[in-house]
XYZ file of C-alpha atoms in Angstrom:
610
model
C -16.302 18.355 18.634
C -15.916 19.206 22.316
C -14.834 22.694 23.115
C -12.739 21.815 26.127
C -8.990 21.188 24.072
C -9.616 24.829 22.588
C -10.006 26.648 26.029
C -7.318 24.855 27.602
C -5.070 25.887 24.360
C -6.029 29.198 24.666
C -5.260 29.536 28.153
C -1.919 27.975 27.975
C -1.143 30.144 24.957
C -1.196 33.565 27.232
C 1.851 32.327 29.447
C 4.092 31.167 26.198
C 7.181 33.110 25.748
C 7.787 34.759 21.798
C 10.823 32.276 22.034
C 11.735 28.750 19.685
C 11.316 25.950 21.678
C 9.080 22.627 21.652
C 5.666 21.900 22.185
C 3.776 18.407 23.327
C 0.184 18.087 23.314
C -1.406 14.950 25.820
C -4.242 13.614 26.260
C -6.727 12.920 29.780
C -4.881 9.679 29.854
C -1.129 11.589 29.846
C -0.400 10.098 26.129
C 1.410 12.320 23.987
C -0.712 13.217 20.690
C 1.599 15.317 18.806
C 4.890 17.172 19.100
C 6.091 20.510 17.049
C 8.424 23.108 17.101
C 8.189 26.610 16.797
C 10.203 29.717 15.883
C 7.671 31.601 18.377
C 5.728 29.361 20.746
C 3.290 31.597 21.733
C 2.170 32.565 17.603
C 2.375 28.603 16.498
C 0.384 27.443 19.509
C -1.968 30.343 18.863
C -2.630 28.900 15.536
C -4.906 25.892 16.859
C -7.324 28.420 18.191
C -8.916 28.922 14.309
C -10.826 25.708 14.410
C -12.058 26.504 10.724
C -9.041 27.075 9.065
C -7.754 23.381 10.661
C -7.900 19.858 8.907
C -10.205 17.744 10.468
C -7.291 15.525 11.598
C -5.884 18.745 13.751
C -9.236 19.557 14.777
C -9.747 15.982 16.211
C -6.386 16.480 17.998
C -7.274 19.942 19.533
C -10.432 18.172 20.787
C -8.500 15.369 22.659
C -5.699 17.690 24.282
C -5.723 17.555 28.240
C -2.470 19.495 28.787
C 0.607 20.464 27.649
C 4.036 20.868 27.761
C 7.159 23.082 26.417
C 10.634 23.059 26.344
C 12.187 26.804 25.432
C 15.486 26.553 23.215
C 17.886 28.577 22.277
C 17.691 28.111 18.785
C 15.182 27.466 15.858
C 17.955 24.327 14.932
C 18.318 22.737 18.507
C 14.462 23.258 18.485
C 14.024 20.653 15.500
C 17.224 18.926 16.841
C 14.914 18.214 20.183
C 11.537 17.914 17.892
C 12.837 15.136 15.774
C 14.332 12.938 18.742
C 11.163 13.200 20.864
C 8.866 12.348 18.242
C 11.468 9.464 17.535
C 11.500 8.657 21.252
C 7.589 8.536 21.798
C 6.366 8.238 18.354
C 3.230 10.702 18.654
C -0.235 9.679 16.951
C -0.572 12.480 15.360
C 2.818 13.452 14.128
C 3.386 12.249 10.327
C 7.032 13.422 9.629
C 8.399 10.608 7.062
C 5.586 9.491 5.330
C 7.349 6.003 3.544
C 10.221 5.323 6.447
C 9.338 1.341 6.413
C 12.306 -0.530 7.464
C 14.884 -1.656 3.808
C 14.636 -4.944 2.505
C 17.664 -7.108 2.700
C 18.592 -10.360 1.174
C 18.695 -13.428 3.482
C 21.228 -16.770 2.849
C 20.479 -18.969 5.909
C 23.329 -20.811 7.300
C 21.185 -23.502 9.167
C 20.537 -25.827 6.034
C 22.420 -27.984 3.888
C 21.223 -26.621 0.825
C 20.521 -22.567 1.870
C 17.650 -20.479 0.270
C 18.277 -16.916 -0.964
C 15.675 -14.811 0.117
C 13.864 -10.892 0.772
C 14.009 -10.416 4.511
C 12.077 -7.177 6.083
C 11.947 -6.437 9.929
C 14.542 -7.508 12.484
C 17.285 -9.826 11.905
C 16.574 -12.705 14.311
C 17.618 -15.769 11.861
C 20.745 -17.521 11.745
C 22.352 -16.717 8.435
C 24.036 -13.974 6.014
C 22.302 -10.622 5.473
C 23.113 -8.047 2.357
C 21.687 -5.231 1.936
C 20.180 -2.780 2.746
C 17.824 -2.155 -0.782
C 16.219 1.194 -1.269
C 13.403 -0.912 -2.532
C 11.763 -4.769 -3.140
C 12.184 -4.186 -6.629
C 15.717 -3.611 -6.693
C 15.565 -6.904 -3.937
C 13.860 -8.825 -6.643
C 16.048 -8.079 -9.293
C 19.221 -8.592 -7.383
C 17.626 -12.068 -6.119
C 17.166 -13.179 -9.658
C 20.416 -11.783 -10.958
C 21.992 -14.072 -8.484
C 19.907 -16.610 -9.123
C 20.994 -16.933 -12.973
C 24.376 -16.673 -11.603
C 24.953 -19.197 -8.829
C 22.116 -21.280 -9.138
C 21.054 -20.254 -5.614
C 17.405 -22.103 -4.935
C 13.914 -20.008 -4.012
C 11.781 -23.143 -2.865
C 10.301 -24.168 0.539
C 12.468 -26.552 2.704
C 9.879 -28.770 2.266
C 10.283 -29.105 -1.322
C 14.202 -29.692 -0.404
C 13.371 -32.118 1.782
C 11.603 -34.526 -0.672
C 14.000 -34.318 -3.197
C 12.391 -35.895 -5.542
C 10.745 -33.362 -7.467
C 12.637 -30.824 -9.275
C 11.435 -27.072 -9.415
C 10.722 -25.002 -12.511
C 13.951 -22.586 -11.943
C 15.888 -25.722 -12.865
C 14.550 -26.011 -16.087
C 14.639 -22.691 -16.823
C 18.886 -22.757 -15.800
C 18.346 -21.058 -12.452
C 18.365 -23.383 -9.797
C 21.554 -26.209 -9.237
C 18.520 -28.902 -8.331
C 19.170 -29.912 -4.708
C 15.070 -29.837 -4.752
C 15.637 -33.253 -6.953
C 19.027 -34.531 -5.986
C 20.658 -32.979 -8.491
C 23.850 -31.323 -6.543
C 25.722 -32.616 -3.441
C 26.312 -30.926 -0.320
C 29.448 -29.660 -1.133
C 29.129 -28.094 -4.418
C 25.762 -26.565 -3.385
C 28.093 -24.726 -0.432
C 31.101 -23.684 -2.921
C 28.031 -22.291 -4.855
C 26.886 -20.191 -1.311
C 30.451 -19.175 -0.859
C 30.881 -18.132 -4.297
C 27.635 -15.306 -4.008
C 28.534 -14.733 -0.816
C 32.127 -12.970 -1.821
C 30.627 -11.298 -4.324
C 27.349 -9.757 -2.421
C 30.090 -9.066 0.492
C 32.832 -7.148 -1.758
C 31.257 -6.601 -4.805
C 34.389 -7.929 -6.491
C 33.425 -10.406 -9.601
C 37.018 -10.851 -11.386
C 37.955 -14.003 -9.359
C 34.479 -15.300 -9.987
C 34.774 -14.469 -13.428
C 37.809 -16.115 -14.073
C 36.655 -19.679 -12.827
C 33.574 -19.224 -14.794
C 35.159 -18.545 -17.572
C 38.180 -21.222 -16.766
C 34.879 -23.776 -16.430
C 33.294 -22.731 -19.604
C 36.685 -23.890 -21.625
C 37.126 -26.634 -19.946
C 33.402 -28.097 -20.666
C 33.588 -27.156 -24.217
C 37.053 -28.857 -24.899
C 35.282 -32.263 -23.117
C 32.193 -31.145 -25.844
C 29.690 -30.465 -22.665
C 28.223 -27.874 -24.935
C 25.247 -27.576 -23.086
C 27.344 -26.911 -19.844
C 29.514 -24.685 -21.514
C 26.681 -22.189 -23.085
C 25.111 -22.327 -19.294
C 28.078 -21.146 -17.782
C 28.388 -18.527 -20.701
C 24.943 -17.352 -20.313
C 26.179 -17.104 -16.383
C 29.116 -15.278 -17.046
C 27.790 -12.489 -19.339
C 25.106 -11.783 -16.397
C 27.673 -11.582 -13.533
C 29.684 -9.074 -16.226
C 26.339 -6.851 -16.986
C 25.828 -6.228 -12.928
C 29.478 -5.739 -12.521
C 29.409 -3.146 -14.927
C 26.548 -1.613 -14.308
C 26.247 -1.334 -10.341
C 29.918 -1.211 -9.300
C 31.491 2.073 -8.396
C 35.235 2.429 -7.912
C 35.807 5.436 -5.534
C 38.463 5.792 -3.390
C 38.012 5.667 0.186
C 34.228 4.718 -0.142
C 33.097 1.160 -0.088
C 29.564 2.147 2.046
C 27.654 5.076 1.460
C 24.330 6.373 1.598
C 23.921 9.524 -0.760
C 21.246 12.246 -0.379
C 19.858 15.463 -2.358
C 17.216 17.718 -1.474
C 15.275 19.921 -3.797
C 11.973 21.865 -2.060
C 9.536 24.149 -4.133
C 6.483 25.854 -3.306
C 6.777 24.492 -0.206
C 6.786 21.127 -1.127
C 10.617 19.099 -0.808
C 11.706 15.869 -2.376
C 14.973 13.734 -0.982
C 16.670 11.376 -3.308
C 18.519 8.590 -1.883
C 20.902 6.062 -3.214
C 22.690 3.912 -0.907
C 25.771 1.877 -1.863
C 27.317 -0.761 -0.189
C 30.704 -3.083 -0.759
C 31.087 -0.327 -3.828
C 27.655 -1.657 -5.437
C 24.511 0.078 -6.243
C 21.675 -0.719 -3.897
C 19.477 1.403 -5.959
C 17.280 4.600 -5.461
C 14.454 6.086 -3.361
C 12.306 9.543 -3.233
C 11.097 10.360 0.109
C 9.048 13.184 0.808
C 9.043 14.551 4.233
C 6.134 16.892 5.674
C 7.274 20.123 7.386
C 6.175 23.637 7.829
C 5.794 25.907 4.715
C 9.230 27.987 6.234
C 11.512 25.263 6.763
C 14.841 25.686 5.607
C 16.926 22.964 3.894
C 19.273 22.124 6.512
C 16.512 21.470 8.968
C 14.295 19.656 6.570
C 17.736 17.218 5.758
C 18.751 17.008 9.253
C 14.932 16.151 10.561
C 15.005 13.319 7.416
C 18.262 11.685 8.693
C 17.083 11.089 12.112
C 13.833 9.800 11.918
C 15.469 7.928 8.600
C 18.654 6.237 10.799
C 16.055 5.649 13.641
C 16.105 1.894 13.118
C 18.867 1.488 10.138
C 22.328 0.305 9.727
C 24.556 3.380 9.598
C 27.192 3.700 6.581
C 30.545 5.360 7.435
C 29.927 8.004 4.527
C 26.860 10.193 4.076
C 27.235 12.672 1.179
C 24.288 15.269 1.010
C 24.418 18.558 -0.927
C 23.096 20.636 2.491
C 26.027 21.801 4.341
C 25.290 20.149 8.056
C 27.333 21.380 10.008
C 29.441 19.303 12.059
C 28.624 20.479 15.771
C 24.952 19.868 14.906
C 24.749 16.242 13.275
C 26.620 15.024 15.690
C 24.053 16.723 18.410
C 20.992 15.225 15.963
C 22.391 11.703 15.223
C 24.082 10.615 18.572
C 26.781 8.619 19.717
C 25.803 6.007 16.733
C 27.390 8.447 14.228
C 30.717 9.003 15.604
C 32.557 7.369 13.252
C 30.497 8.439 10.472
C 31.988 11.131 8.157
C 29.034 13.580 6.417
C 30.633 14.862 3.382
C 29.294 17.261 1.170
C 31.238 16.811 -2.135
C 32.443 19.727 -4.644
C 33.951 18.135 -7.068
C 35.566 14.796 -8.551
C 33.569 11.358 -8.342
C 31.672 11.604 -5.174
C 30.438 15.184 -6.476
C 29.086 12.742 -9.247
C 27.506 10.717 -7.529
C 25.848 13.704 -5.679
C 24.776 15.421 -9.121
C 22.817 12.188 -9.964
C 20.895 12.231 -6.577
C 20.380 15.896 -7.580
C 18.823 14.989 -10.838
C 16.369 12.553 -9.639
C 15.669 14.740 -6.365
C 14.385 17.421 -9.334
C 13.068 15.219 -11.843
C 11.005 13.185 -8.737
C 9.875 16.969 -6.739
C 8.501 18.300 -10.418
C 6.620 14.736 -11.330
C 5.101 15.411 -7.312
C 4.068 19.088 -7.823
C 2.492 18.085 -11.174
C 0.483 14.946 -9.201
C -0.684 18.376 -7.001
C -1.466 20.424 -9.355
C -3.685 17.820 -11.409
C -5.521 16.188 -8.171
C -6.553 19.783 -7.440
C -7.645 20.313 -11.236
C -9.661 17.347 -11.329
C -11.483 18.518 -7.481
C -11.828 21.823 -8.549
C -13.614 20.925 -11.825
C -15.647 17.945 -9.602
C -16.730 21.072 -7.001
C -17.760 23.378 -10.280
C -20.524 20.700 -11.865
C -21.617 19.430 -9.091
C -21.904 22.468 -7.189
C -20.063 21.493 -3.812
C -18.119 24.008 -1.581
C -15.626 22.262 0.410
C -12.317 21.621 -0.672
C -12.052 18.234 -1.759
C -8.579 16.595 0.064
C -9.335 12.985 -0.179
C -11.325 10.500 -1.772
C -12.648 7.426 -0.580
C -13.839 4.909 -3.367
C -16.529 1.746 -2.545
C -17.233 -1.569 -3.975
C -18.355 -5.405 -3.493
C -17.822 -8.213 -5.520
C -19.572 -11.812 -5.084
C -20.667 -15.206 -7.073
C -24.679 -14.860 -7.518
C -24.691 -13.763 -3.908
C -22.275 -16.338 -2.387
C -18.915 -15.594 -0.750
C -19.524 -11.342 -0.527
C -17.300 -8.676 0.087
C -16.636 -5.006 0.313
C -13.237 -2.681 -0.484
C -12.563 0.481 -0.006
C -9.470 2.372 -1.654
C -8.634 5.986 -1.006
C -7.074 8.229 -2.679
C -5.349 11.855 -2.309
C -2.845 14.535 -3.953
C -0.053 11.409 -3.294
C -1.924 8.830 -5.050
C -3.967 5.949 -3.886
C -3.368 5.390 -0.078
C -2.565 1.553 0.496
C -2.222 2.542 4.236
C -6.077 2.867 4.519
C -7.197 0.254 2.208
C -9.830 -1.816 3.949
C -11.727 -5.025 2.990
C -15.268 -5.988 4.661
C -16.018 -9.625 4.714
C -20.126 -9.102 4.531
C -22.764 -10.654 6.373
C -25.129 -10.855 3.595
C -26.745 -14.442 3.719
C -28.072 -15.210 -0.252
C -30.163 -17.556 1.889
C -32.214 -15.279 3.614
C -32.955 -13.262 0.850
C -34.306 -16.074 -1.561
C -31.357 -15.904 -4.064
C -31.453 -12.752 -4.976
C -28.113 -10.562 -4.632
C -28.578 -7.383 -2.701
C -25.538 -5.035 -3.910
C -27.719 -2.377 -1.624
C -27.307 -3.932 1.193
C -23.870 -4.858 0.909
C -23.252 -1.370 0.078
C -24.767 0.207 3.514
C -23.324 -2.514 5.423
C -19.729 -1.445 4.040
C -20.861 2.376 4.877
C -22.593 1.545 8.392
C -19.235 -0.146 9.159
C -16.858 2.479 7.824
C -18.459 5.632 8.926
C -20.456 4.116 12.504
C -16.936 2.570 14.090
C -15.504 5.348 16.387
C -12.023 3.704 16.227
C -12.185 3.091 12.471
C -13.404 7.016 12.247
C -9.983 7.857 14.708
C -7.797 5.856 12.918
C -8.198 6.843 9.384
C -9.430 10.455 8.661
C -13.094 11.306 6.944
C -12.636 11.611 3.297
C -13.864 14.576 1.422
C -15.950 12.598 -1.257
C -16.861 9.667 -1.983
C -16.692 7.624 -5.350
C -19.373 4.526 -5.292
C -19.291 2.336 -8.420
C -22.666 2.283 -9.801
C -25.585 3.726 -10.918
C -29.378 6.134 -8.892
C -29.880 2.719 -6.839
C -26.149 2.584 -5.734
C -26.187 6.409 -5.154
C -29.448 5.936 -2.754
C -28.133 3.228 -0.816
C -25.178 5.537 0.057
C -26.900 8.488 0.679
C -29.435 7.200 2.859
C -26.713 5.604 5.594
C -25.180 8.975 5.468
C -28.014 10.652 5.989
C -28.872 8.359 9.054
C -25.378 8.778 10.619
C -25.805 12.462 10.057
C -22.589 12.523 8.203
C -22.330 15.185 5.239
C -19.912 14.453 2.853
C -20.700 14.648 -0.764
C -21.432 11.623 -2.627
C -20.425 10.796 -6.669
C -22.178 7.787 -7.929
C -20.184 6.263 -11.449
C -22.747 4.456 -13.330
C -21.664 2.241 -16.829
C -23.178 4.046 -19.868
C -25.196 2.926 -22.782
C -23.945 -1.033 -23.429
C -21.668 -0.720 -20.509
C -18.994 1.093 -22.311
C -16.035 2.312 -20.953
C -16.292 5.882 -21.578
C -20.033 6.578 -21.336
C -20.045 6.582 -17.566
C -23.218 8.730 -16.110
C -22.076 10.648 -13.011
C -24.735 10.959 -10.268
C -24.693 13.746 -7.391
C -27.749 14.671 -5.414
C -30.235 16.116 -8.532
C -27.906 16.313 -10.744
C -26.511 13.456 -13.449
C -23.611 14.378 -15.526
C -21.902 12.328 -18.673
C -18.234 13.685 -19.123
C -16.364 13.403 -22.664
C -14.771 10.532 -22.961
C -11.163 12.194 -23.800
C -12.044 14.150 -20.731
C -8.787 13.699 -18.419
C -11.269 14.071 -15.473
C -13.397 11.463 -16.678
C -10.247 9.083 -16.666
C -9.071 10.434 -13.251
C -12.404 8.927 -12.080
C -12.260 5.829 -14.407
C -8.494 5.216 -12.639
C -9.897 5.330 -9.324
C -12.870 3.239 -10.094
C -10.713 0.466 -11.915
C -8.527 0.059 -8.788
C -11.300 0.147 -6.506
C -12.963 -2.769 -8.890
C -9.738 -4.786 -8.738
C -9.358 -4.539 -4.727
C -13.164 -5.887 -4.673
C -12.627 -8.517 -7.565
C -8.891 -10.099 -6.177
C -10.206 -9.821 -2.392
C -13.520 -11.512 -3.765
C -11.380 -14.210 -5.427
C -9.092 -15.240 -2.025
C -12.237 -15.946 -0.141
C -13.903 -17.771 -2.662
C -10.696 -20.363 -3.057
C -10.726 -20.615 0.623
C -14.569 -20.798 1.491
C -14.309 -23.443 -1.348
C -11.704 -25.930 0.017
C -14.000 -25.312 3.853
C -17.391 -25.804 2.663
C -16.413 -28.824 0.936
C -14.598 -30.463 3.349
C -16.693 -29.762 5.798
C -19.148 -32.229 4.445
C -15.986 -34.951 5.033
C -14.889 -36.703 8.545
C -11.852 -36.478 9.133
C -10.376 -33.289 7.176
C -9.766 -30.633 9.924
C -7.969 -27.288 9.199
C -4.172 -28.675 9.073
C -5.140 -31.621 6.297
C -7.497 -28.726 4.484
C -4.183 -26.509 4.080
C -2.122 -29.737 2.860
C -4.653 -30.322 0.199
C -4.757 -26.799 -0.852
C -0.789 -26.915 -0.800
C -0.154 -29.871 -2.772
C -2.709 -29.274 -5.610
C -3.573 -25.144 -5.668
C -7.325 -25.423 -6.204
C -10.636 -26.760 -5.474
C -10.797 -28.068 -9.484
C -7.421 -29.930 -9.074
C -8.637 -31.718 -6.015
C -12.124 -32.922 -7.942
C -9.956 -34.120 -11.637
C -6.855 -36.049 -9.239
C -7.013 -39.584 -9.451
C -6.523 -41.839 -6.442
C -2.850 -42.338 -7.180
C -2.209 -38.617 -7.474
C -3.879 -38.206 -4.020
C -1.695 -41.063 -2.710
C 1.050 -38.619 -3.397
C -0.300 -36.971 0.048
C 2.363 -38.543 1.777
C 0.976 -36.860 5.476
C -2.783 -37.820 5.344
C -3.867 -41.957 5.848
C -4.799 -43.389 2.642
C -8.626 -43.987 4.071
C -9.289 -40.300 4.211
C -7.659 -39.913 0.520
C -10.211 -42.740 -0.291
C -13.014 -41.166 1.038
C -11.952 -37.693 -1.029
C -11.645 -39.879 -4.524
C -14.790 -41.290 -3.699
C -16.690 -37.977 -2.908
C -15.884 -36.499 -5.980
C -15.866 -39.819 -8.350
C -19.051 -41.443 -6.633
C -21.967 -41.806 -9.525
């Protein structure tokens, strides 16, 4: 690591004034790399002088800094009041504030088709149709989605499918689709059906809707429709169970987004639940990074504006910080005028503030216990196998592949938060079975994976070096490893998990350098490893099985005239796999309404020739 962003830090850090204020580091190029506040500018910019007691990620971003710049404050609060909107402004590479802020799922009712699809929608709104929402999560999308599906009958297939309409979906036999995939509902009743979910996803109010259902169900079971009758029963007692379950009645809120904060040891947990048209939306932790002496306020009123920064604003936020006034409206801009923050003493709001405060608790002490067990498990890791440096992060490795054919590589990783899906990578290898006379090198597809990984500049930039690394497999797996790391001059300890006696789960052999170690198999470190193995093995083995279907359908259609990419993804479309395509007979491929029947001839053929 150059030397040159350490002088120029410690030079600028002589002039600093012992005042709060701002600080932005940049780059040769003039790009912003981080922004921070400070209590005292001149002892937090001071800090980046101790290289050694910096995370490689900080130490990479003292190494790139060019210059930088400072605005003095009056206050420690209009210091993170400025912090948060610059960093939401010029969002900094190396600024990690919100770790989960990806933008609320909605449900999505088009208005451009006859018979409308009900749908999760993510990102901006740039279709023509309804939107409800927003959920704190997909699952509580999901499970709204099919609520409404058993409800109104609302369809989930492709236009396409519509379209045709002359093949009916599965949801219709299973009572939760009206059938306008096989002609089974006009126009009209499919819209009454539209407007009928959309008053009750709009106001939450089910009593009107409950009252024709229930109207409907008498009126079928006097003209002995029995089987229409129990369908609109089974409807009825799931619009009552959501009704009573997700509806709150409190006066003067309809919209509201409520949030609790809870912070130990440094550590802080928000719970969220956000309510619209009096409904539940559901629930979400967050857990915001800040420095070890933040106080509460600050932390909440940092979390609401980079949270807001691209979401729909309710007109009641109820937190149990006291924000003052004066200062959310200086945080949150012009956007939150007309938005009251509230925070509750007692009577039903209060209540609904206690329950965020519950799962803010329960959620923080379920966190610090993650902590306290990853750094168990990497303590206990540094005692047997004798290495010094803390251990922050683990990056796993693994391939999967058919005797040879269709290879690839994962790698997971995995820290005090849990596996990282962020910096989940595959590697399509370029192993050729071919060249090597049939025989399956897991070696080299190992060092290829490692050359790749640890080689890349950009890659190395864009995800930080891991602290260990976990390779499934046994001395010859462990050499392969070592030996690229060796070459790239790259010292990070390496943990080799080889199967035991009769490949037994349990029995694993644990290789490091000299030493090989077999753990207990109640050990809780042993299944720590065993967790982190099994999801790397399951990355490798799913990834493994996409190509595979896809090479498939190419490399045998590649051997066939006529069959470019379009036709190859209408084949895979209309019959799933490779096996479906070799057992159809010619009169199920003539069901390929969009290819000529001489190319389906010449596909019965290829597979039925003797």
């Amino acid at each position: 690591m150059t030397l040159q962003g350490q002088e120029i830090i410690k030079a600028i850090s002589k002039t600093l004034p012992n005042q709060p204020g701002v600080y932005q580091m940049e780059d040769n190029k003039g790009n912003i790399l981080y922004i921070g506040k400070a209590k005292n500018l001149s002892n937090r910019v001071k800090n980046y002088l101790s290289i050694n007691n910096l995370t490689r990620r900080i130490q990479r971003m003292v190494s790139l800094t060019n210059s930088m710049n400072f605005f003095v404050t009056n206050t420690e609060l209009e210091a993170i009041i400025l912090e948060c909107n610059l960093i939401k402004k010029h969002k900094p590479r190396f600024n990690v504030l919100l770790r989960d802020d990806k933008s609320f799922p909605f449900i999505f009712i088009s208005s451009e088709h006859d018979f409308p699809r009900i749908e999760k929608h993510r990102g901006p709104k740039n279709k023509t149709g309804r939107y409800y929402g927003p959920f704190a999560s997909p699952d509580a999308v999901n499970r709204t989605i099919n609520t409404i599906q058993r409800i109104f009958l609302l369809r989930s297939c492709t236009d396409k499918e519509v379209s045709k309409g002359n093949k009916l979906c599965f949801n219709y036999y299973l009572k939760r689709c009206s059938g306008p995939c096989g002609g089974k509902i006009t126009k009209k009743a499919y819209a009454k059906l539209i407007e009928s979910a959309d008053d009750f996803l709009s106001s939450g109010n089910s009593e009107k809707i409950q009252k024709n259902f229930t109207n409907q169900m008498y009126v079928a079971s006097k003209n002995k429709n029995f089987e229409l009758a129990a369908s609109l029963r089974d409807r009825l007692k799931a619009l009552k169970h959501i009704a009573q379950n997700n509806s709150i009645k409190i006066k003067d809120i309809r919209d509201a987004d409520v949030f609790a904060i809870d912070s130990r040891n440094g550590k802080t947990c928000i719970y969220g639940s956000f309510f619209r048209n009096n409904t539940s939306y559901g629930g979400k932790a967050f857990y915001p990074d800040h420095d070890q002496l933040a106080e509460k306020e600050e932390i909440m009123l940092g979390f609401l504006n980079i949270f807001y920064a691209d979401k729909e604003i309710p007109k009641y936020i109820l937190t149990n910080t006291n924000i003052k006034k004066s200062a959310s409206f200086n945080i949150l801009g012009k956007n939150f005028e007309n938005t009251k923050i509230l925070t509750p003493q007692k009577g039903p709001k209060k209540n609904l503030l206690k329950f965020a405060e519950k799962n803010s608790r329960i959620n923080l002490e379920l966190r610090l216990n993650k902590l306290k067990s990853f750094d168990s498990f990497t303590n206990e890791i540094k005692k047997i196998f004798q290495i010094k440096k803390d251990i922050n992060k683990i990056e796993a490795y693994d391939n999967s592949h058919t005797f040879g054919k269709f290879p690839v590589g994962v790698m997971i990783a995995y820290n005090n938060n849990g596996f990282i899906k962020s910096n989940y990578r595959k590697f399509n290898i370029k192993f050729n079975v071919e060249d090597n006379k049939n025989k399956v090198d897991d070696y080299y597809m190992m060092k290829e994976m490692l050359i790749r990984r640890f080689n890349n500049t950009k890659f190395r930039d864009e995800i930080d070096l891991p602290d260990l690394l976990l390779i499934d497999g046994g001395k010859g797996q462990y050499n392969s490893a070592k030996e690229v790391m060796d070459k790239l001059k790259i010292n990070i300890p390496i943990i080799s998990m080889a199967k035991g006696a009769d490949r037994n789960s349990g029995r694993e052999i644990l290789i490091h350098e000299k030493f090989t170690h077999r753990l207990n198999e109640n050990s809780t470190l042993l299944h720590f490893l065993q967790n982190i193995r099994d999801e790397v093995h399951r990355f490798a083995i799913t990834t493994h099985r996409t190509k595979r279907s896809k090479m498939s359908i190419k490399s045998v259609f590649d051997e066939l005239k006529g069959i470019g990419p379009e036709r190859k993804k209408i084949l895979k479309k209309h019959f799933g796999t490779i096996e479906n395509i070799k057992l159809a007979t010619f009169e199920d491929l003539k069901k390929v309404k969009s290819i000529p029947l001489n190319i389906l001839r010449q596909i019965y053929e290829y597979f039925h020739s003797v």
